[in-house]
């Protein structure tokens, strides 16, 4: 199941992109728009989730999974800590507001680490 990338400490339900846009308006909110602009093929395959319940529930966070049959990774936007988490089963990075251009850094990480585009 694709939500395995998010971990097994919570249960997640899929969320429509329109609902996500309405619900999530905090740190990192424009990352998905930047992905749509810079990596449209990735954007088309993103599935969005929100936490339903779990040991430690973070209902304000945004979750997305990319899977295309050969590559998979997760995106977590944490508005309280103000970080963008990108990862899969092999690598992980946290990008925060300490970086002047955290959207650019996130896009570059996706390209280099997940899509293997130099």
Tab-separated table of C-alpha atoms in Angstrom:
chain	number	residue	atom	x	y	z
A	1	UNK	CA	0.000	0.000	0.000
A	2	UNK	CA	1.376	3.399	-0.944
A	3	UNK	CA	0.834	4.943	2.492
A	4	UNK	CA	3.606	2.661	3.792
A	5	UNK	CA	5.920	5.481	2.730
A	6	UNK	CA	4.240	7.599	5.401
A	7	UNK	CA	4.889	5.078	8.168
A	8	UNK	CA	2.703	2.782	10.203
A	9	UNK	CA	2.105	4.985	13.254
A	10	UNK	CA	-1.064	6.551	11.804
A	11	UNK	CA	-3.934	5.936	9.428
A	12	UNK	CA	-4.326	8.165	6.419
A	13	UNK	CA	-7.192	8.980	4.100
A	14	UNK	CA	-6.793	10.229	0.570
A	15	UNK	CA	-7.594	13.878	0.047
A	16	UNK	CA	-8.596	15.655	-3.165
A	17	UNK	CA	-6.218	18.398	-4.271
A	18	UNK	CA	-9.061	20.943	-4.020
A	19	UNK	CA	-9.680	19.950	-0.397
A	20	UNK	CA	-5.975	20.158	0.365
A	21	UNK	CA	-5.764	23.645	-1.129
A	22	UNK	CA	-8.657	24.762	1.048
A	23	UNK	CA	-7.413	23.020	4.194
A	24	UNK	CA	-3.669	23.708	4.091
A	25	UNK	CA	-2.524	27.326	3.908
A	26	UNK	CA	0.594	27.443	6.048
A	27	UNK	CA	4.338	26.846	5.627
A	28	UNK	CA	5.248	25.266	2.294
A	29	UNK	CA	1.755	25.681	0.852
A	30	UNK	CA	3.102	26.679	-2.571
A	31	UNK	CA	5.368	23.642	-2.980
A	32	UNK	CA	2.752	21.691	-4.923
A	33	UNK	CA	2.229	24.657	-7.254
A	34	UNK	CA	5.999	24.827	-7.822
A	35	UNK	CA	6.071	21.094	-8.574
A	36	UNK	CA	3.223	21.596	-11.038
A	37	UNK	CA	5.236	24.321	-12.771
A	38	UNK	CA	8.697	22.682	-12.676
A	39	UNK	CA	7.836	18.958	-12.739
A	40	UNK	CA	4.374	18.591	-14.298
A	41	UNK	CA	4.694	14.816	-14.771
A	42	UNK	CA	5.409	14.417	-11.066
A	43	UNK	CA	2.511	16.689	-10.165
A	44	UNK	CA	0.071	14.602	-12.228
A	45	UNK	CA	0.911	11.493	-10.205
A	46	UNK	CA	0.811	13.004	-6.717
A	47	UNK	CA	-1.781	11.620	-4.319
A	48	UNK	CA	-2.608	13.688	-1.267
A	49	UNK	CA	-3.415	12.456	2.216
A	50	UNK	CA	-4.320	13.681	5.652
A	51	UNK	CA	-4.009	11.849	8.919
A	52	UNK	CA	-7.147	10.179	10.171
A	53	UNK	CA	-5.862	8.920	13.510
A	54	UNK	CA	-2.802	7.452	15.104
A	55	UNK	CA	-0.476	7.404	18.065
A	56	UNK	CA	0.521	11.011	17.454
A	57	UNK	CA	-1.896	12.674	15.074
A	58	UNK	CA	-0.921	15.800	13.157
A	59	UNK	CA	-4.159	16.852	11.442
A	60	UNK	CA	-2.707	20.103	10.104
A	61	UNK	CA	0.141	18.436	8.191
A	62	UNK	CA	-0.015	17.793	4.455
A	63	UNK	CA	1.086	14.460	2.991
A	64	UNK	CA	1.654	13.486	-0.633
A	65	UNK	CA	2.961	10.359	-2.331
A	66	UNK	CA	4.501	10.069	-5.795
A	67	UNK	CA	4.602	6.644	-7.455
A	68	UNK	CA	5.145	5.848	-11.107
A	69	UNK	CA	6.030	2.152	-10.951
A	70	UNK	CA	9.785	2.654	-10.620
A	71	UNK	CA	10.188	5.696	-8.380
A	72	UNK	CA	8.379	6.583	-5.200
A	73	UNK	CA	8.761	9.277	-2.580
A	74	UNK	CA	6.783	11.170	0.023
A	75	UNK	CA	6.278	14.834	0.772
A	76	UNK	CA	5.288	15.994	4.236
A	77	UNK	CA	4.583	19.643	4.986
A	78	UNK	CA	4.750	20.380	8.710
A	79	UNK	CA	3.329	23.830	9.468
A	80	UNK	CA	4.229	23.814	13.168
A	81	UNK	CA	7.945	23.071	12.715
A	82	UNK	CA	7.959	24.868	9.350
A	83	UNK	CA	9.684	22.086	7.455
A	84	UNK	CA	9.289	20.262	4.171
A	85	UNK	CA	10.179	16.576	4.536
A	86	UNK	CA	11.066	14.643	1.397
A	87	UNK	CA	11.957	10.992	1.509
A	88	UNK	CA	11.551	7.369	0.581
A	89	UNK	CA	12.892	4.145	2.064
A	90	UNK	CA	16.486	5.114	1.165
A	91	UNK	CA	16.897	8.828	1.841
A	92	UNK	CA	15.276	11.686	3.683
A	93	UNK	CA	15.758	15.441	3.993
A	94	UNK	CA	14.154	18.201	6.025
A	95	UNK	CA	14.137	21.633	4.410
A	96	UNK	CA	13.092	24.618	6.468
A	97	UNK	CA	12.693	28.341	6.560
A	98	UNK	CA	16.404	28.704	7.389
A	99	UNK	CA	16.964	28.348	3.647
A	100	UNK	CA	16.279	31.426	1.536
A	101	UNK	CA	14.675	29.389	-1.242
A	102	UNK	CA	13.241	26.240	0.273
A	103	UNK	CA	11.015	25.564	-2.748
A	104	UNK	CA	14.017	25.572	-5.078
A	105	UNK	CA	15.954	23.293	-2.720
A	106	UNK	CA	13.007	20.877	-2.553
A	107	UNK	CA	12.616	20.770	-6.351
A	108	UNK	CA	16.354	20.203	-6.809
A	109	UNK	CA	16.338	17.383	-4.250
A	110	UNK	CA	13.405	15.696	-5.999
A	111	UNK	CA	15.182	15.970	-9.357
A	112	UNK	CA	18.567	14.732	-8.149
A	113	UNK	CA	17.706	12.132	-5.509
A	114	UNK	CA	14.436	10.652	-6.740
A	115	UNK	CA	14.251	11.306	-10.472
A	116	UNK	CA	18.040	11.089	-11.033
A	117	UNK	CA	18.055	14.259	-13.151
A	118	UNK	CA	21.305	16.212	-12.893
